[in-house]
Amino acid sequence: MSILYLVGTPIGNLEDITYRAVRTLIEADYIFCEDTRVTAKLCQHYQIQTPLKSYHEHNKDKSSEQILKLLEEGKQVALVSDAGCPCISDPGYELVNQARENDYRVETIPGPNAAITALMTSGLPSYKFVFLGFLPRHAKEKNEVLQKWMGRESTSMIYESPYRIKQTVRAIAEIDPERKVAIGRELTKKFEQVETNQIEIIEQMLEDATIPQKGEFVILIEGVDESSQEIHWWEGIDLNQHVETYINEHDMSSKDAIKQVALDRKMKKRDVYESYHVQE
């Protein structure tokens, strides 16, 4: 029977793999992986001799065609990422959709996940969380994502590279310098480190290399208590009424009223202006 297996692999420590995962990789006809050199080390460690083929962001369309052809021939194919679970911040979900649409069986062999590992260790609330993966590289888009999710009750989970970790931590601190965060690196490896503190302290630890800029990072941002957030007088009224209140009751010009509404609602003045004038 043709089956597409999604196999979780270790995120660092090679012992963090299940018996089922090893058996599946041994019995599969082919293993498709991000980097054959990385997966070869895992295979060598567990004496897995299954042929390796590449499947990554730059060849996923061509490789997906190859995988679907193998499934059509009745083969069993395993998909792995370099570390952790395929399809999580890695390519793969498009392939899964294609396999399901063609009525091929898809089985997941669960395994380690860096975000969940860091969350378990951090001491931050774990009853409600959101996984954001890698943030946009450009500052404006990154800040927009952070502004959106840092105002919510969920703990936010982010992946970041050692080359951008300082910039991302700074962006978080600029939004809320007192926010509690956790930062994890080298998870399950010899020099594993998970630090939980206020963001300004974490930022200083990066500056003085108490947290070295080495390895892939997980950032966890504690959510806010939505029930205790300040209730604003203007909640419950529309934007047009908000502007008119400042004009009529506070003798503001429309320009000043629009500026104040933008500050109240944390919107761009242009957006308030355009919305207000559309409603007029």
CSV table of C-alpha atoms in Angstrom, one decimal:
chain,number,residue,atom,x,y,z
A,1,MET,CA,0.0,0.0,0.0
A,2,SER,CA,1.3,3.4,-0.9
A,3,ILE,CA,1.7,5.7,2.1
A,4,LEU,CA,3.2,9.1,2.7
A,5,TYR,CA,4.8,9.2,6.1
A,6,LEU,CA,5.5,12.5,7.9
A,7,VAL,CA,8.2,11.6,10.3
A,8,GLY,CA,9.4,13.8,13.3
A,9,THR,CA,13.2,13.7,13.8
A,10,PRO,CA,15.4,15.0,16.6
A,11,ILE,CA,15.9,18.7,17.0
A,12,GLY,CA,19.4,18.2,18.5
A,13,ASN,CA,19.9,15.1,20.6
A,14,LEU,CA,19.8,12.0,18.3
A,15,GLU,CA,18.3,9.9,21.1
A,16,ASP,CA,15.0,11.9,20.8
A,17,ILE,CA,13.5,9.7,18.2
A,18,THR,CA,10.8,7.0,18.6
A,19,TYR,CA,11.1,3.3,17.8
A,20,ARG,CA,8.2,3.8,15.3
A,21,ALA,CA,10.1,6.6,13.5
A,22,VAL,CA,13.2,4.5,13.1
A,23,ARG,CA,11.2,1.5,11.9
A,24,THR,CA,9.3,3.7,9.4
A,25,LEU,CA,12.5,5.1,8.0
A,26,ILE,CA,14.0,1.7,7.6
A,27,GLU,CA,10.9,0.2,5.9
A,28,ALA,CA,10.2,3.1,3.6
A,29,ASP,CA,11.2,2.8,0.0
A,30,TYR,CA,12.6,6.4,-0.1
A,31,ILE,CA,13.3,9.2,2.4
A,32,PHE,CA,12.8,12.8,1.1
A,33,CYS,CA,14.6,15.3,3.3
A,34,GLU,CA,15.7,19.0,3.3
A,35,ASP,CA,19.5,18.3,3.3
A,36,THR,CA,20.7,14.8,2.5
A,37,ARG,CA,23.9,15.4,4.4
A,38,VAL,CA,22.0,16.2,7.7
A,39,THR,CA,19.6,13.2,7.4
A,40,ALA,CA,22.5,10.9,6.4
A,41,LYS,CA,24.0,11.5,9.9
A,42,LEU,CA,20.8,10.3,11.5
A,43,CYS,CA,20.5,7.3,9.2
A,44,GLN,CA,24.1,6.3,9.9
A,45,HIS,CA,23.5,6.6,13.6
A,46,TYR,CA,20.5,4.2,13.4
A,47,GLN,CA,21.8,2.0,10.5
A,48,ILE,CA,19.1,3.1,8.2
A,49,GLN,CA,20.0,2.3,4.6
A,50,THR,CA,16.9,3.7,2.8
A,51,PRO,CA,17.8,5.9,-0.3
A,52,LEU,CA,17.7,9.6,0.4
A,53,LYS,CA,16.3,12.3,-2.0
A,54,SER,CA,16.1,16.0,-1.5
A,55,TYR,CA,12.9,17.9,-0.8
A,56,HIS,CA,13.3,21.6,0.1
A,57,GLU,CA,11.8,25.0,-0.5
A,58,HIS,CA,13.6,25.4,-3.8
A,59,ASN,CA,12.7,22.1,-5.4
A,60,LYS,CA,9.5,21.2,-3.7
A,61,ASP,CA,7.3,21.4,-6.8
A,62,LYS,CA,9.5,19.1,-8.8
A,63,SER,CA,10.1,16.7,-5.9
A,64,SER,CA,6.4,16.6,-5.1
A,65,GLU,CA,5.7,15.4,-8.6
A,66,GLN,CA,8.3,12.7,-8.1
A,67,ILE,CA,6.8,11.7,-4.7
A,68,LEU,CA,3.3,11.5,-6.2
A,69,LYS,CA,4.6,9.3,-9.0
A,70,LEU,CA,6.2,7.0,-6.4
A,71,LEU,CA,3.0,6.8,-4.5
A,72,GLU,CA,1.2,5.9,-7.7
A,73,GLU,CA,3.6,3.0,-8.2
A,74,GLY,CA,2.7,1.7,-4.7
A,75,LYS,CA,5.8,2.9,-2.9
A,76,GLN,CA,6.1,4.1,0.7
A,77,VAL,CA,7.7,7.5,1.1
A,78,ALA,CA,8.9,9.2,4.2
A,79,LEU,CA,9.2,13.0,4.5
A,80,VAL,CA,11.5,14.5,7.1
A,81,SER,CA,12.9,17.9,7.9
A,82,ASP,CA,16.4,18.6,9.1
A,83,ALA,CA,15.1,18.8,12.7
A,84,GLY,CA,11.7,18.5,14.2
A,85,CYS,CA,8.4,17.9,12.4
A,86,PRO,CA,7.9,18.4,8.7
A,87,CYS,CA,5.4,21.0,7.6
A,88,ILE,CA,6.1,23.1,10.7
A,89,SER,CA,8.0,26.2,9.4
A,90,ASP,CA,9.2,23.9,6.7
A,91,PRO,CA,7.8,22.9,3.3
A,92,GLY,CA,5.4,20.0,3.1
A,93,TYR,CA,1.8,21.0,3.6
A,94,GLU,CA,1.3,21.5,-0.2
A,95,LEU,CA,2.5,17.9,-0.7
A,96,VAL,CA,0.2,16.6,1.9
A,97,ASN,CA,-2.8,18.3,0.2
A,98,GLN,CA,-1.8,16.8,-3.1
A,99,ALA,CA,-1.5,13.3,-1.6
A,100,ARG,CA,-4.9,13.6,0.1
A,101,GLU,CA,-6.5,14.9,-3.0
A,102,ASN,CA,-5.2,11.8,-4.9
A,103,ASP,CA,-6.6,9.6,-2.1
A,104,TYR,CA,-3.2,8.4,-0.9
A,105,ARG,CA,-2.9,7.5,2.8
A,106,VAL,CA,-1.0,10.0,4.9
A,107,GLU,CA,0.4,9.0,8.3
A,108,THR,CA,2.2,11.2,10.8
A,109,ILE,CA,4.8,9.9,13.2
A,110,PRO,CA,5.1,12.6,15.8
A,111,GLY,CA,8.3,13.9,17.2
A,112,PRO,CA,10.2,16.7,18.8
A,113,ASN,CA,9.2,20.4,18.3
A,114,ALA,CA,11.4,23.3,19.3
A,115,ALA,CA,8.6,25.7,20.1
A,116,ILE,CA,6.7,23.2,22.4
A,117,THR,CA,10.0,22.1,24.0
A,118,ALA,CA,10.8,25.7,24.9
A,119,LEU,CA,7.3,26.4,26.1
A,120,MET,CA,7.4,23.4,28.5
A,121,THR,CA,10.7,24.6,30.0
A,122,SER,CA,10.0,28.3,30.1
A,123,GLY,CA,7.4,28.6,32.9
A,124,LEU,CA,5.3,30.9,30.8
A,125,PRO,CA,1.5,30.1,30.5
A,126,SER,CA,0.9,27.1,28.3
A,127,TYR,CA,-2.8,26.8,28.3
A,128,LYS,CA,-3.2,29.0,25.3
A,129,PHE,CA,-0.6,29.8,22.7
A,130,VAL,CA,-0.1,30.8,19.1
A,131,PHE,CA,2.8,29.7,16.8
A,132,LEU,CA,4.0,32.5,14.5
A,133,GLY,CA,7.0,30.8,13.0
A,134,PHE,CA,9.6,33.1,11.5
A,135,LEU,CA,8.6,36.8,11.5
A,136,PRO,CA,8.9,39.0,8.4
A,137,ARG,CA,12.5,40.3,8.0
A,138,HIS,CA,11.5,44.0,7.3
A,139,ALA,CA,11.1,46.1,10.4
A,140,LYS,CA,7.7,47.5,9.5
A,141,GLU,CA,6.0,44.2,8.8
A,142,LYS,CA,7.7,42.6,11.8
A,143,ASN,CA,6.4,45.3,14.1
A,144,GLU,CA,2.9,45.0,12.7
A,145,VAL,CA,2.8,41.3,13.5
A,146,LEU,CA,4.2,41.9,17.0
A,147,GLN,CA,1.8,44.7,17.7
A,148,LYS,CA,-1.1,42.4,16.7
A,149,TRP,CA,-0.2,39.4,18.7
A,150,MET,CA,1.4,41.0,21.8
A,151,GLY,CA,-2.0,42.5,22.6
A,152,ARG,CA,-3.6,39.0,23.0
A,153,GLU,CA,-3.9,36.6,25.8
A,154,SER,CA,-2.0,33.8,24.1
A,155,THR,CA,1.7,33.1,24.6
A,156,SER,CA,3.3,33.9,21.3
A,157,MET,CA,5.9,31.4,19.9
A,158,ILE,CA,8.5,32.7,17.4
A,159,TYR,CA,11.5,31.2,15.6
A,160,GLU,CA,14.5,33.4,14.9
A,161,SER,CA,18.0,33.1,13.5
A,162,PRO,CA,21.1,34.1,15.4
A,163,TYR,CA,21.7,36.8,12.9
A,164,ARG,CA,18.4,38.6,13.6
A,165,ILE,CA,17.8,37.7,17.2
A,166,LYS,CA,18.9,41.1,18.6
A,167,GLN,CA,16.8,43.1,16.2
A,168,THR,CA,13.7,41.0,17.0
A,169,VAL,CA,14.2,41.3,20.8
A,170,ARG,CA,14.7,45.1,20.4
A,171,ALA,CA,11.4,45.3,18.5
A,172,ILE,CA,9.6,43.5,21.3
A,173,ALA,CA,11.1,45.7,24.0
A,174,GLU,CA,10.1,48.9,22.1
A,175,ILE,CA,6.4,47.7,22.2
A,176,ASP,CA,6.5,46.7,25.8
A,177,PRO,CA,9.7,47.0,27.8
A,178,GLU,CA,8.2,45.2,30.8
A,179,ARG,CA,6.9,42.2,29.0
A,180,LYS,CA,8.0,38.8,30.3
A,181,VAL,CA,9.6,36.6,27.7
A,182,ALA,CA,11.5,33.4,27.4
A,183,ILE,CA,14.3,32.7,24.9
A,184,GLY,CA,15.6,29.3,24.1
A,185,ARG,CA,18.6,28.1,22.1
A,186,GLU,CA,20.4,24.8,21.4
A,187,LEU,CA,17.4,22.9,22.7
A,188,THR,CA,18.1,19.3,23.7
A,189,LYS,CA,21.8,19.8,22.9
A,190,LYS,CA,24.8,20.0,25.2
A,191,PHE,CA,24.7,23.8,25.6
A,192,GLU,CA,20.9,24.1,25.9
A,193,GLN,CA,19.8,27.4,27.3
A,194,VAL,CA,16.3,28.7,28.2
A,195,GLU,CA,16.1,32.1,30.0
A,196,THR,CA,12.9,33.6,31.2
A,197,ASN,CA,12.8,37.3,32.3
A,198,GLN,CA,11.6,40.8,31.4
A,199,ILE,CA,12.5,41.6,27.8
A,200,GLU,CA,14.9,44.4,28.7
A,201,ILE,CA,16.9,41.9,30.9
A,202,ILE,CA,16.9,39.4,28.0
A,203,GLU,CA,18.1,42.1,25.7
A,204,GLN,CA,21.0,42.9,28.0
A,205,MET,CA,21.9,39.3,28.3
A,206,LEU,CA,22.2,39.2,24.5
A,207,GLU,CA,24.4,42.3,24.5
A,208,ASP,CA,26.8,41.0,27.1
A,209,ALA,CA,26.8,37.4,25.5
A,210,THR,CA,25.3,35.8,28.6
A,211,ILE,CA,23.0,34.5,25.9
A,212,PRO,CA,25.4,33.8,23.0
A,213,GLN,CA,24.2,34.4,19.4
A,214,LYS,CA,24.7,30.8,18.4
A,215,GLY,CA,22.2,28.2,17.2
A,216,GLU,CA,18.5,28.6,16.3
A,217,PHE,CA,16.4,30.5,18.7
A,218,VAL,CA,12.8,30.2,20.0
A,219,ILE,CA,11.2,33.3,21.5
A,220,LEU,CA,8.2,33.1,23.7
A,221,ILE,CA,6.2,36.2,24.6
A,222,GLU,CA,3.8,36.1,27.5
A,223,GLY,CA,0.3,37.2,26.6
A,224,VAL,CA,-1.7,39.9,28.3
A,225,ASP,CA,-4.6,39.4,30.8
A,226,GLU,CA,-7.4,40.6,28.5
A,227,SER,CA,-9.9,40.7,31.4
A,228,SER,CA,-7.8,43.3,33.2
A,229,GLN,CA,-7.0,45.5,30.3
A,230,GLU,CA,-8.2,49.1,30.5
A,231,ILE,CA,-11.7,49.7,29.0
A,232,HIS,CA,-11.7,52.9,26.9
A,233,TRP,CA,-14.6,55.3,26.8
A,234,TRP,CA,-14.8,55.1,23.1
A,235,GLU,CA,-15.2,51.3,22.9
A,236,GLY,CA,-18.6,50.4,21.5
A,237,ILE,CA,-18.8,53.5,19.2
A,238,ASP,CA,-17.8,53.5,15.6
A,239,LEU,CA,-14.9,55.5,14.3
A,240,ASN,CA,-17.1,58.3,12.8
A,241,GLN,CA,-18.7,58.9,16.2
A,242,HIS,CA,-15.3,58.8,17.9
A,243,VAL,CA,-14.0,61.7,15.7
A,244,GLU,CA,-17.3,63.7,16.0
A,245,THR,CA,-17.1,63.4,19.8
A,246,TYR,CA,-13.7,65.2,19.8
A,247,ILE,CA,-15.0,67.8,17.4
A,248,ASN,CA,-18.3,68.5,19.1
A,249,GLU,CA,-17.5,68.0,22.8
A,250,HIS,CA,-13.8,69.0,22.9
A,251,ASP,CA,-13.8,71.8,20.3
A,252,MET,CA,-11.1,70.1,18.3
A,253,SER,CA,-10.5,70.7,14.6
A,254,SER,CA,-11.2,67.7,12.4
A,255,LYS,CA,-7.4,67.4,11.8
A,256,ASP,CA,-6.7,67.3,15.5
A,257,ALA,CA,-9.7,65.0,16.2
A,258,ILE,CA,-8.4,62.5,13.5
A,259,LYS,CA,-4.9,62.6,15.0
A,260,GLN,CA,-6.3,61.9,18.5
A,261,VAL,CA,-8.5,59.0,17.3
A,262,ALA,CA,-5.5,57.5,15.5
A,263,LEU,CA,-3.6,57.6,18.8
A,264,ASP,CA,-6.5,56.2,20.8
A,265,ARG,CA,-7.0,53.3,18.4
A,266,LYS,CA,-3.4,52.8,17.5
A,267,MET,CA,-4.2,53.4,13.8
A,268,LYS,CA,-2.5,55.3,11.1
A,269,LYS,CA,-3.8,58.9,10.7
A,270,ARG,CA,-4.3,58.3,7.0
A,271,ASP,CA,-6.5,55.3,7.6
A,272,VAL,CA,-8.6,57.2,10.1
A,273,TYR,CA,-8.9,60.2,7.7
A,274,GLU,CA,-9.9,58.0,4.8
A,275,SER,CA,-12.5,56.0,6.9
A,276,TYR,CA,-13.9,59.2,8.4
A,277,HIS,CA,-14.3,60.9,5.1
A,278,VAL,CA,-15.9,57.9,3.5
A,279,GLN,CA,-18.5,57.9,6.3
A,280,GLU,CA,-19.2,61.6,6.1
